[in-house]
Amino acid sequence: MISPKSIEPAAGRTRMEDIARLAGVSVSTVSRALAGSPRVTGDTKERIEAAVRQTGYVVNQVAQGLRLQRSRQLLVLLPTIANPFFAEVVQGIEEAAGAAGYGVLVGSTEGDPAREAVLARQLLTGVVDGLVLLTGRIPTGLDVGALAGQVVAVSETIEGADLPTVSIDNTAAALDAVNHLIALGHRRIAHIAGPPRNVLTAQRIAGWRAAVGGEIAPVFGDFTMTSGEAAMASLLARSPRPTAVFCANDEMAIGAIKAARDAGLRVPEDLAVIGFDDISFAAFTYPPLTTIRQPRRSFGAAAVAALLDGHPPPNLAYTLITRASTARPGL
Amino acid sequence: MISPKSIEPAAGRTRMEDIARLAGVSVSTVSRALAGSPRVTGDTKERIEAAVRQTGYVVNQVAQGLRLQRSRQLLVLLPTIANPFFAEVVQGIEEAAGAAGYGVLVGSTEGDPAREAVLARQLLTGVVDGLVLLTGRIPTGLDVGALAGQVVAVSETIEGADLPTVSIDNTAAALDAVNHLIALGHRRIAHIAGPPRNVLTAQRIAGWRAAVGGEIAPVFGDFTMTSGEAAMASLLARSPRPTAVFCANDEMAIGAIKAARDAGLRVPEDLAVIGFDDISFAAFTYPPLTTIRQPRRSFGAAAVAALLDGHPPPNLAYTLITRASTARPGL
DNA sequence: CTGAAAGCGCTAACAG
DNA sequence: CTGTTAGCGCTTTCAG
């Protein structure tokens, strides 16, 4: 059990002072030696290193953080870690952050603005040095202007905020996806979109509209498999029925395929389906899912580079991955 | 960009001292008021609260952590956050931890023992108060004996370590899964196991063996879809071919179904498949996957309860979820 | 090349 | 009910 009622400061842990005593020097010297200062050399340095090895000493990062005013931790805020897309971006962030000596805190907010705000405040209290937003919005109460360079948006652009953003060109990618269907001969191409009032939703709708022309209404989902299934069910009631559907993410595409099959349709013969993201499951659906691959690990790496090195985040490249869920209509 | 070369201590952030000045009291009084001490009341309390609201002050958790010798952060160590099973356990941990005012650090170690060790040391340096191990092993260099009450294992029991562990009875669950197949009439039931030398692997093999009897060899995978696909391919070369296969997790089951279908077999008519975990994708495979549901959110909640309140973690209940991937043989 | 001392922002005796 | 003071463990001037 953590935090017993009686707190024993320093609970027996080795401190720098102990190392100093063992090595017969002062704490300043130990501190310098550990920081790799060239001012500590030879025998002194070796004695200190020996003491560290012997005791298994590790510097207290909390004390160090207080003194240095930096924690070497990053906070990632995202809607849900259960979505493989986000999970893989987090992997990329972790890798890059870890390589730079930074740790990663994950806040899975379930879309709750209150929870987002609470977590984001960690940034203001010294617990983390930087914030990666995968939520598509600024946590309430956070003054991003004053936090310049400490906040980066990933995947979703945040409107009205002048934030460095790591993303792909979603409109162009959606256009490419739909053009793939058009090239196969499809003309009635429906769209299962993300939630209304979401930037990605708008961008992908724009790409779809640009390709299909006209004013057909998309069906809105919420990026879950269940919502894709429901959306597809409603599309199947349309007449004439679409011959193809472009889904704003892979999970909704997986739901859509299930709905189509449950309605007795064959994919891709009766209905072609294309997704977005290329999560690992996309290659294992039946039929395997044609989709747009987003470079998720690179998203993470670019976000960390933006935070730690100030690199302006690039617009990354996406790829159309052609699998068996799309084919010529009525084949 | 984080950490400019010139560090400005206290970089303009509101400190408790500022609140004290605004409210016309001392910092001790502010500290007490913020901690909800009954010793600060009436007008004083209100002036302090007003100052806090006005400035948007948030206490510096690093300084607080140093003083209190506790960080209100938990570290979760896991093989890969990209696996939905782990992701959902993390959600459960986050929920429970968040409700108790704790934050969650995630270390996705990709099975790298060195990375595990480095991350686990955070526990020793005051960055986190507790450690949740989903990795099935003690990070090297960590003296769990000395850290009693600060470490809990989840999902995988750690052999030779006397650790509180949150899990299900994996052997019994595997037995139930295979008995489901036997009840359907299957007799040649193969097993796609997890990686060798893994406790879960051993337990699930034991349950399978108890049900099928005999000494058939399992095929080993590594819990990924790709490995399940490869394992199934090798099983299909056996003669006589199994009529059913019990997979040690859902992802390998998804891979196995793909391999079976690619080989021209129908699931479940020619081959029944049962998985383990009931990740969200299991309900959306084709055919939908029969599986053993593990209560992942509860795993997380129980782990946090063990750490924070010292509750001994219970063995949780699992459920057989019957879907369409299993049926009578040769139907 | 090394040490003494100050201080990061906070909490908790201890006095009053 | 409130303030003074010491100190959590570390880094970094400033002296020597």
XYZ file of C-alpha atoms (C1' of nucleotides) in Angstrom:
694
model
C 0.000 0.000 0.000
C 1.192 3.409 -0.973
C 1.491 6.421 1.327
C 1.105 5.063 4.815
C -0.124 7.603 7.303
C 3.277 8.077 8.841
C 5.585 9.478 6.242
C 9.245 8.863 6.751
C 11.149 11.420 4.742
C 14.024 9.963 2.806
C 12.746 6.506 3.665
C 16.162 4.940 3.653
C 16.881 5.678 0.025
C 20.422 6.426 -0.941
C 20.954 10.120 -1.471
C 23.710 12.027 -3.110
C 25.034 12.842 0.329
C 25.653 9.148 0.938
C 27.647 8.869 -2.233
C 29.636 11.929 -1.250
C 30.510 10.430 2.112
C 31.508 7.105 0.562
C 33.709 8.800 -1.988
C 35.118 11.255 0.504
C 34.034 14.330 -1.440
C 31.251 16.896 -1.250
C 27.838 16.612 -2.831
C 28.718 19.317 -5.319
C 31.475 17.166 -6.677
C 29.191 14.171 -6.915
C 26.602 16.244 -8.702
C 29.172 17.466 -11.166
C 30.581 14.005 -11.725
C 27.143 12.578 -12.384
C 26.369 15.363 -14.817
C 29.503 14.429 -16.695
C 31.304 17.660 -15.991
C 34.872 17.690 -17.318
C 35.851 19.350 -14.082
C 35.771 16.052 -12.214
C 38.397 13.582 -13.307
C 40.732 10.777 -12.498
C 40.680 9.171 -9.128
C 37.858 11.317 -7.722
C 35.610 10.409 -10.568
C 36.358 6.735 -10.186
C 35.670 6.726 -6.459
C 32.328 8.361 -7.096
C 31.429 5.898 -9.800
C 32.362 3.020 -7.541
C 30.131 4.337 -4.780
C 27.255 4.709 -7.220
C 27.676 1.161 -8.453
C 28.000 -0.224 -4.990
C 24.839 1.410 -3.692
C 22.776 1.292 -6.853
C 22.211 5.010 -6.488
C 19.870 6.792 -8.890
C 19.390 10.545 -8.711
C 16.084 11.695 -7.373
C 14.335 13.101 -10.393
C 11.810 14.992 -8.343
C 14.445 17.010 -6.516
C 16.336 17.435 -9.741
C 13.157 18.547 -11.460
C 12.405 21.099 -8.799
C 15.841 22.561 -9.016
C 16.088 22.489 -12.792
C 12.484 23.462 -13.406
C 12.070 20.632 -15.829
C 10.796 17.105 -15.392
C 11.816 15.309 -18.562
C 8.274 14.034 -18.918
C 5.796 14.577 -21.741
C 2.025 14.331 -21.470
C -0.060 12.866 -24.275
C -3.742 13.679 -24.223
C -5.966 11.476 -26.369
C -9.614 10.439 -26.603
C -9.022 6.748 -25.969
C -5.977 4.554 -25.827
C -8.172 1.600 -26.830
C -8.177 2.890 -30.382
C -5.193 1.257 -32.111
C -4.538 4.359 -34.156
C -3.812 6.402 -31.051
C -1.990 3.536 -29.411
C 0.460 3.385 -32.282
C 1.040 7.123 -32.269
C 1.798 6.771 -28.576
C 4.320 4.064 -29.391
C 6.061 6.459 -31.730
C 6.057 9.168 -29.103
C 7.402 6.797 -26.469
C 10.208 5.611 -28.680
C 11.359 9.070 -29.615
C 10.875 10.468 -26.138
C 12.639 7.533 -24.523
C 15.601 7.969 -26.829
C 15.862 11.565 -25.661
C 15.623 10.591 -22.008
C 12.037 11.656 -21.599
C 9.174 9.698 -20.067
C 5.609 9.683 -21.334
C 2.462 10.226 -19.337
C -0.728 9.175 -21.058
C -4.076 10.778 -20.412
C -6.942 8.896 -21.997
C -9.746 11.381 -21.559
C -12.707 9.555 -23.068
C -13.633 12.873 -24.636
C -14.352 14.390 -21.245
C -13.353 18.074 -21.340
C -13.156 18.249 -17.557
C -10.680 15.409 -17.427
C -8.684 16.998 -20.228
C -8.471 20.240 -18.297
C -7.398 18.534 -15.102
C -4.699 16.563 -16.852
C -3.440 19.491 -18.877
C -2.834 21.401 -15.693
C -0.039 18.976 -14.968
C 1.821 20.975 -17.511
C 1.378 24.034 -15.388
C 2.555 22.419 -12.205
C 5.900 21.193 -13.352
C 5.020 17.532 -13.703
C 5.542 17.569 -17.452
C 7.542 19.746 -19.784
C 5.425 19.354 -22.876
C 1.995 18.418 -24.101
C 0.963 16.386 -27.149
C -2.656 16.881 -28.097
C -4.398 14.133 -30.025
C -7.779 15.376 -28.931
C -8.389 18.023 -31.543
C -8.972 20.759 -29.028
C -7.252 22.938 -26.489
C -8.042 21.916 -22.938
C -10.130 24.619 -21.330
C -8.201 26.992 -19.164
C -4.942 26.417 -20.991
C -3.304 29.508 -22.413
C -1.500 28.090 -25.401
C -0.074 31.453 -26.294
C 1.878 31.543 -23.055
C 2.938 27.948 -23.537
C 4.482 28.442 -26.958
C 6.802 25.603 -27.846
C 5.496 23.344 -25.152
C 2.388 22.152 -26.954
C 2.017 20.295 -30.228
C -1.062 18.938 -31.988
C -0.975 15.578 -33.740
C -3.283 14.089 -36.338
C -5.989 16.659 -35.806
C -5.387 20.295 -36.533
C -6.791 22.510 -33.823
C -8.765 25.349 -35.306
C -8.130 28.869 -34.192
C -4.974 27.873 -32.353
C -1.585 28.707 -33.751
C -0.019 25.398 -32.852
C 2.663 23.332 -34.516
C 0.800 20.370 -35.967
C 1.893 16.951 -37.172
C -0.512 15.535 -39.686
C -1.140 14.416 -43.218
C -3.154 16.236 -45.855
C -6.464 14.648 -44.962
C -8.427 16.239 -47.748
C -5.992 15.053 -50.392
C -5.903 11.586 -48.869
C -9.692 11.350 -48.874
C -9.715 12.532 -52.467
C -7.215 9.821 -53.388
C -9.276 7.186 -51.615
C -12.436 8.126 -53.459
C -10.610 8.492 -56.761
C -9.436 4.907 -56.328
C -13.106 3.876 -56.198
C -13.947 6.055 -59.179
C -11.094 4.540 -61.147
C -12.587 1.124 -60.455
C -15.808 2.347 -62.043
C -17.893 3.299 -59.016
C -20.280 6.235 -59.295
C -22.543 5.966 -56.268
C -19.976 6.374 -53.527
C -21.299 6.991 -50.029
C -19.301 8.296 -47.068
C -19.390 7.237 -43.456
C -17.921 10.255 -41.719
C -16.535 10.881 -38.272
C -18.423 12.863 -35.676
C -19.842 16.214 -36.821
C -17.922 19.306 -35.727
C -14.626 17.459 -35.930
C -11.855 18.830 -38.120
C -10.856 15.464 -39.544
C -14.473 14.791 -40.372
C -14.717 18.045 -42.286
C -11.467 17.491 -44.160
C -12.323 13.965 -45.218
C -15.808 14.995 -46.257
C -14.242 17.770 -48.323
C -11.988 15.298 -50.118
C -14.881 12.957 -50.776
C -17.073 15.803 -52.070
C -14.313 17.025 -54.334
C -14.141 13.594 -55.918
C -17.810 12.676 -56.183
C -19.197 16.153 -56.814
C -22.782 16.933 -55.949
C -24.395 17.281 -52.607
C -25.002 13.804 -51.246
C -25.136 13.752 -47.456
C -22.623 11.658 -45.554
C -23.713 9.506 -42.638
C -22.030 10.459 -39.405
C -20.441 7.979 -37.023
C -18.051 8.391 -34.115
C -15.035 6.373 -35.268
C -16.159 3.191 -33.475
C -16.965 -0.142 -35.135
C -20.452 -0.048 -33.707
C -21.156 3.342 -35.237
C -19.850 2.155 -38.595
C -22.185 -0.792 -38.446
C -25.174 1.440 -37.703
C -24.197 3.933 -40.390
C -23.935 1.193 -42.978
C -27.343 -0.137 -42.026
C -28.830 3.260 -42.745
C -26.950 3.528 -46.053
C -28.343 0.185 -47.177
C -31.825 1.612 -46.876
C -31.042 4.212 -49.523
C -32.227 3.661 -53.024
C -30.441 3.411 -55.280
C -27.985 1.739 -52.955
C -24.377 2.944 -53.124
C -21.949 0.552 -54.795
C -19.075 1.745 -52.660
C -18.475 3.434 -49.348
C -15.551 5.467 -48.125
C -15.213 5.265 -44.341
C -13.407 7.932 -42.335
C -11.493 5.314 -40.368
C -10.775 1.588 -40.386
C -12.862 0.741 -37.364
C -16.004 2.163 -38.928
C -15.104 0.320 -42.137
C -14.911 -2.917 -40.158
C -18.351 -2.186 -38.721
C -19.657 -1.316 -42.179
C -18.423 -4.585 -43.649
C -20.151 -6.493 -40.897
C -23.433 -4.658 -41.523
C -23.201 -5.274 -45.253
C -22.540 -8.951 -44.755
C -25.334 -9.257 -42.218
C -27.610 -7.739 -44.870
C -26.581 -10.481 -47.263
C -24.274 -8.383 -49.425
C -20.904 -9.568 -50.646
C -17.859 -7.329 -50.200
C -16.463 -6.213 -52.587
C -18.771 -7.676 -55.275
C -21.937 -5.953 -54.083
C -20.287 -3.216 -52.089
C -16.730 -1.925 -52.128
C -15.390 -0.576 -48.832
C -12.366 1.607 -48.198
C -11.097 2.693 -44.804
C -8.606 5.169 -43.386
C -5.536 4.737 -41.106
C -4.372 1.191 -41.880
C -4.453 -0.057 -38.326
C -2.904 -3.482 -37.939
C -6.303 -5.189 -38.018
C -7.043 -3.822 -41.494
C -4.911 -6.497 -43.134
C -6.769 -9.230 -41.274
C -10.389 -8.365 -41.939
C -12.415 -10.386 -44.381
C -11.968 -9.279 -47.030
C -8.717 -7.461 -46.210
C -9.349 -3.749 -46.127
C -8.228 -1.255 -48.728
C -7.270 1.868 -46.817
C -5.118 4.979 -46.500
C -2.080 4.382 -44.354
C -1.103 7.114 -41.948
C 2.504 6.968 -40.658
C 1.659 6.728 -36.985
C 5.105 6.074 -35.566
C 6.401 8.997 -37.584
C 3.609 11.158 -36.182
C 4.942 10.408 -32.740
C 8.543 10.970 -33.675
C 7.769 14.285 -35.378
C 5.746 15.466 -32.400
C 8.640 14.785 -30.053
C 11.094 16.468 -32.397
C 8.864 19.531 -32.487
C 8.731 19.696 -28.715
C 12.313 18.849 -27.891
C 14.241 20.347 -30.772
C 11.814 22.936 -32.010
C 11.664 21.345 -35.452
C 8.616 22.616 -37.297
C 6.476 19.538 -37.812
C 6.148 18.444 -41.431
C 3.060 17.332 -43.279
C 3.766 13.643 -43.540
C 3.126 11.303 -46.446
C 0.220 8.880 -46.592
C -0.157 5.819 -48.805
C -3.095 4.129 -50.475
C -2.960 0.448 -49.555
C -4.978 -1.599 -52.020
C -6.449 -4.816 -50.653
C -9.431 -6.981 -51.457
C -12.296 -4.922 -50.046
C -12.439 -2.799 -53.178
C -13.081 -4.020 -56.727
C -15.007 -3.062 -59.839
C -18.721 -2.629 -59.195
C -21.073 -5.515 -59.812
C -18.202 -7.871 -60.479
C 10.882 24.074 -27.831
C 11.397 22.755 -24.358
C 14.316 23.586 -22.066
C 15.998 26.560 -23.654
C 19.622 26.922 -22.699
C 18.888 29.717 -20.273
C 16.624 28.392 -17.615
C 14.647 30.954 -15.735
C 13.720 29.453 -12.417
C 10.106 30.012 -11.523
C 9.571 31.293 -15.050
C 6.844 33.704 -14.090
C 4.484 31.082 -12.789
C 2.267 31.979 -9.915
C 3.588 30.540 -6.688
C 1.980 30.069 -3.353
C 3.820 33.123 -2.145
C 1.922 35.235 -4.678
C -1.375 33.940 -3.397
C -0.296 34.670 0.154
C 0.561 38.247 -0.718
C -2.727 38.767 -2.553
C -4.725 37.378 0.331
C -2.661 39.134 2.935
C -1.647 35.993 4.785
C 1.396 33.750 5.036
C 2.158 30.836 2.775
C 1.475 28.375 5.565
C -2.068 29.602 5.761
C -2.453 29.276 2.014
C -1.016 25.791 2.123
C -3.417 24.804 4.875
C -6.388 26.357 3.116
C -5.574 24.540 -0.098
C -5.203 21.279 1.774
C -8.689 21.818 3.157
C -7.576 22.182 6.732
C -10.440 23.030 9.083
C -8.098 25.474 10.748
C -8.599 28.036 7.982
C -12.073 29.462 7.795
C -14.383 32.333 7.010
C -13.043 35.468 5.490
C -9.425 34.282 5.290
C -10.413 31.224 3.402
C -12.495 33.219 0.975
C -9.756 35.737 0.270
C -7.393 32.876 -0.498
C -9.888 31.191 -2.777
C -10.493 34.462 -4.569
C -6.783 34.918 -5.157
C -6.490 31.383 -6.486
C -9.368 31.907 -8.887
C -8.078 35.246 -10.020
C -4.602 33.973 -10.820
C -5.512 30.465 -11.945
C -2.994 29.152 -9.463
C -2.253 25.426 -9.341
C 0.117 23.994 -6.768
C 3.452 22.855 -8.053
C 3.269 19.102 -7.820
C 6.999 18.684 -8.111
C 7.730 20.761 -5.032
C 4.837 19.125 -3.258
C 6.124 15.719 -4.276
C 9.600 16.443 -2.998
C 8.292 17.607 0.326
C 5.728 14.859 0.753
C 7.887 12.111 -0.693
C 5.091 11.051 -2.938
C 4.220 11.936 -6.503
C 0.678 10.695 -6.987
C 1.774 8.986 -10.166
C 1.677 5.311 -11.090
C 3.841 3.602 -13.684
C 2.450 0.854 -15.902
C 4.987 -1.354 -17.611
C 3.702 -3.400 -20.542
C 5.035 -5.173 -23.631
C 3.136 -3.059 -26.146
C 0.362 -0.550 -25.917
C -0.624 -1.446 -29.488
C -2.215 -4.634 -28.189
C -5.856 -3.782 -27.419
C -5.866 -6.098 -24.441
C -3.204 -4.068 -22.673
C -4.722 -0.819 -23.864
C -7.989 -1.665 -22.171
C -6.307 -2.668 -18.933
C -4.572 0.696 -19.040
C -7.941 2.379 -19.460
C -9.142 0.665 -16.327
C -6.022 1.718 -14.459
C -6.365 5.281 -15.658
C -9.971 5.506 -14.609
C -9.376 4.176 -11.137
C -6.153 6.102 -10.659
C -7.679 9.307 -11.941
C -10.576 8.968 -9.548
C -8.074 8.721 -6.715
C -6.137 11.748 -7.900
C -3.298 9.770 -9.410
C -1.782 10.121 -12.853
C -0.566 7.265 -15.003
C 2.757 6.922 -16.752
C 2.903 4.284 -19.447
C 6.037 2.418 -20.392
C 5.641 0.341 -23.517
C 8.806 -1.672 -23.421
C 8.530 -3.791 -26.556
C 9.823 -6.637 -24.444
C 13.191 -4.958 -24.016
C 14.531 -5.815 -20.547
C 16.915 -2.875 -20.590
C 14.099 -0.432 -21.223
C 12.058 -2.087 -18.502
C 14.874 -1.641 -16.036
C 15.405 1.989 -16.933
C 11.734 2.788 -16.603
C 11.302 0.868 -13.381
C 14.004 2.958 -11.794
C 11.604 5.866 -11.958
C 9.989 4.201 -9.036
C 13.208 4.508 -7.125
C 13.697 8.155 -7.881
C 10.435 9.468 -6.623
C 8.768 10.023 -9.967
C 6.121 7.406 -9.298
C 4.677 5.905 -6.157
C 3.709 2.539 -7.546
C 4.353 0.108 -10.335
C 1.920 -2.059 -12.299
C 3.613 -4.893 -14.138
C 1.905 -6.316 -17.194
C 5.155 -7.718 -18.469
C 5.230 -10.994 -16.579
C 8.624 -10.348 -15.055
C 10.420 -8.249 -12.498
C 12.584 -5.574 -14.085
C 16.218 -6.406 -13.471
C 17.769 -4.555 -10.612
C 14.485 -4.021 -8.825
C 14.316 -5.339 -5.295
C 10.633 -6.176 -5.006
C 11.053 -7.298 -1.435
C 12.051 -3.800 -0.385
C 9.250 -2.332 -2.437
C 6.465 -4.294 -0.806
C 3.086 -2.763 -1.441
C 4.344 -0.584 -4.244
C 4.307 -3.197 -6.984
C 1.446 -5.257 -8.367
C 1.325 -7.765 -11.221
C -1.618 -7.863 -13.593
C -2.778 -10.558 -15.986
C 0.447 -12.503 -15.766
C 1.579 -14.038 -12.521
C 5.263 -13.496 -11.928
C 6.956 -16.688 -10.863
C 9.158 -16.748 -7.853
C 8.053 -13.302 -6.757
C 5.701 -12.873 -3.876
C 3.637 -10.179 -5.518
C -0.022 -9.288 -5.269
C -1.471 -10.333 -8.600
C -4.672 -9.460 -10.428
C -5.683 -12.159 -12.836
C -8.177 -14.818 -13.773
C -7.752 -18.564 -13.435
C -6.180 -19.067 -16.825
C -6.003 -22.830 -16.620
C -9.689 -23.120 -15.744
C -10.614 -20.670 -18.484
C -8.632 -22.613 -21.078
C -10.273 -25.803 -19.867
C -13.702 -24.211 -20.282
C -12.840 -23.010 -23.759
C -11.734 -26.439 -24.889
C -14.660 -28.129 -23.165
C -16.950 -25.898 -25.200
C -15.386 -27.375 -28.329
C -15.632 -30.891 -26.939
C -19.300 -30.345 -26.101
C -19.826 -29.386 -29.733
C -18.401 -32.756 -30.709
C -14.813 -31.889 -31.565
C -12.094 -34.423 -30.818
C -9.058 -33.194 -32.709
C -8.512 -29.880 -31.010
C -5.228 -28.117 -31.668
C -3.748 -25.259 -29.663
C -1.966 -22.153 -30.835
C -0.070 -21.104 -27.742
C 1.687 -17.928 -26.685
C 5.461 -17.662 -26.583
C 7.292 -20.483 -24.815
C 8.573 -19.744 -21.318
C 5.612 -17.474 -20.620
C 3.416 -18.185 -17.620
C 0.154 -17.545 -19.454
C 1.289 -19.866 -22.193
C 1.948 -22.625 -19.688
C -1.360 -22.144 -17.889
C -3.441 -22.152 -21.048
C -1.603 -25.160 -22.375
C -2.315 -26.910 -19.072
C -6.041 -26.217 -19.384
C -6.083 -27.395 -22.962
C -4.163 -30.575 -22.065
C -6.504 -31.289 -19.176
C -9.429 -31.196 -21.561
C -8.027 -33.012 -24.580
C -5.809 -35.476 -22.737
C -2.833 -36.991 -24.476
C 0.377 -35.428 -25.544
C -0.269 -33.461 -28.703
C 2.166 -30.605 -29.167
C 0.866 -27.054 -29.330
C 2.179 -24.633 -31.922
C 3.799 -21.587 -30.400
C 3.104 -18.035 -31.497
C 3.834 -14.682 -29.919
C 0.345 -13.229 -29.446
C 0.413 -11.332 -32.751
C -1.976 -11.840 -35.674
C 0.927 -12.636 -37.941
C 2.161 -15.380 -35.659
C -1.342 -16.847 -35.446
C -1.507 -16.939 -39.205
C 1.815 -18.750 -39.449
C 0.906 -21.197 -36.701
C -2.347 -22.082 -38.409
C -0.564 -22.658 -41.681
C 1.629 -25.225 -39.961
C -1.375 -26.867 -38.283
C -3.092 -27.281 -41.628
C -0.213 -29.418 -42.767
C -0.966 -31.977 -40.052
C -2.823 -35.083 -40.920
C -5.383 -35.758 -39.766
C -6.161 -32.082 -39.691
C -7.621 -30.698 -36.462
C -11.327 -29.829 -36.620
C -10.962 -27.098 -34.060
C -8.269 -24.822 -32.678
C -8.024 -23.068 -29.351
C -5.916 -19.907 -29.620
C -4.230 -18.357 -26.609
C -5.441 -14.889 -27.570
C -7.836 -13.197 -29.970
C -5.214 -11.693 -32.204
C -3.692 -15.081 -32.977
C -7.226 -16.386 -33.540
C -7.794 -13.628 -36.072
C -4.578 -14.618 -37.818
C -5.571 -18.278 -37.682
C -8.945 -17.587 -39.285
C -7.252 -15.721 -42.088
C -4.841 -18.593 -42.694
C -7.678 -21.107 -42.691
C -9.689 -19.083 -45.140
C -6.690 -18.501 -47.371
C -6.280 -22.284 -47.439
C -9.855 -22.615 -48.686
C -11.386 -23.785 -45.418
C -14.661 -22.493 -44.077
C -14.890 -21.325 -40.450
C -16.614 -22.821 -38.497
C -17.794 -25.576 -40.865
C -14.353 -26.967 -41.669
C -12.547 -25.539 -38.687
C -13.875 -24.132 -35.436
C -11.790 -21.360 -33.837
C -11.919 -20.048 -30.305
C -9.898 -17.142 -28.963
C -9.040 -15.622 -25.599
C -9.543 -12.072 -24.185
C -12.584 -10.798 -26.103
C -10.935 -7.670 -27.404
C -13.393 -5.332 -29.090
C -12.450 -6.592 -32.541
C -13.528 -10.141 -31.671
C -17.191 -9.315 -32.223
C -16.439 -7.910 -35.675
C -14.367 -10.644 -37.244
C -15.875 -12.898 -39.876
C -17.207 -15.081 -38.515
C -17.528 -13.352 -35.112
C -15.147 -14.938 -32.674
C -16.090 -17.219 -29.823
C -13.743 -16.362 -26.984
C -13.075 -16.089 -23.262
C -13.733 -12.609 -21.967
C -11.284 -11.214 -19.462
C -12.567 -8.261 -17.419
C -9.879 -5.815 -18.447
C -11.236 -2.649 -16.885
C -11.686 -4.561 -13.641
C -8.092 -5.728 -13.864
C -7.047 -2.110 -13.903
C -9.363 -1.105 -11.097
C -8.246 -4.000 -8.908
C -4.589 -3.220 -9.527
C -5.079 0.369 -8.426
C -7.048 -0.729 -5.373
C -4.231 -3.067 -4.413
C -1.669 -0.302 -4.697
C -3.615 2.539 -3.149
C -5.717 0.818 -0.526
C -3.780 -2.352 0.026
C -6.708 -4.513 -1.003
C -5.506 -7.998 -1.796
C -6.275 -8.435 -5.472
C -8.970 -10.999 -6.223
C -8.997 -13.653 -8.872
C -11.530 -12.168 -11.232
C -14.276 -13.894 -13.176
C -14.022 -14.687 -16.873
C -16.862 -15.500 -19.269
C -17.177 -17.749 -22.274
C -18.645 -15.667 -25.105
C -20.179 -17.896 -27.740
C -20.216 -16.488 -31.253
C -20.218 -17.937 -34.745
C -16.618 -19.099 -35.098
C -17.395 -22.335 -33.288
C -19.946 -24.961 -34.326
C -20.316 -28.717 -34.549
C -17.600 -30.357 -36.611
C -18.234 -31.059 -40.275
C -21.505 -29.205 -40.226
C 39.826 21.184 -9.123
C 36.655 21.321 -4.957
C 33.464 22.920 -1.160
C 30.015 25.983 1.212
C 25.821 27.954 0.729
C 21.659 29.412 -1.385
C 17.390 28.190 -3.132
C 13.784 25.574 -6.501
C 8.182 25.636 -4.114
C 6.081 23.439 -0.892
C 4.444 21.361 3.980
C 4.512 20.650 8.885
C 6.197 20.977 13.312
C 6.403 24.389 16.678
C 5.348 28.791 18.762
C 2.410 32.197 19.679
C -6.430 30.630 14.145
C -1.829 32.133 12.062
C 3.230 32.885 11.203
C 8.217 31.446 11.513
C 11.297 28.132 10.361
C 13.456 24.035 8.771
C 14.144 21.016 5.191
C 12.622 17.399 1.136
C 17.391 16.272 -2.552
C 19.344 18.415 -5.871
C 22.299 22.034 -8.883
C 25.008 26.024 -9.308
C 27.001 30.228 -8.452
C 30.794 31.988 -5.852
C 35.036 31.517 -3.159
C 39.077 29.353 -2.434
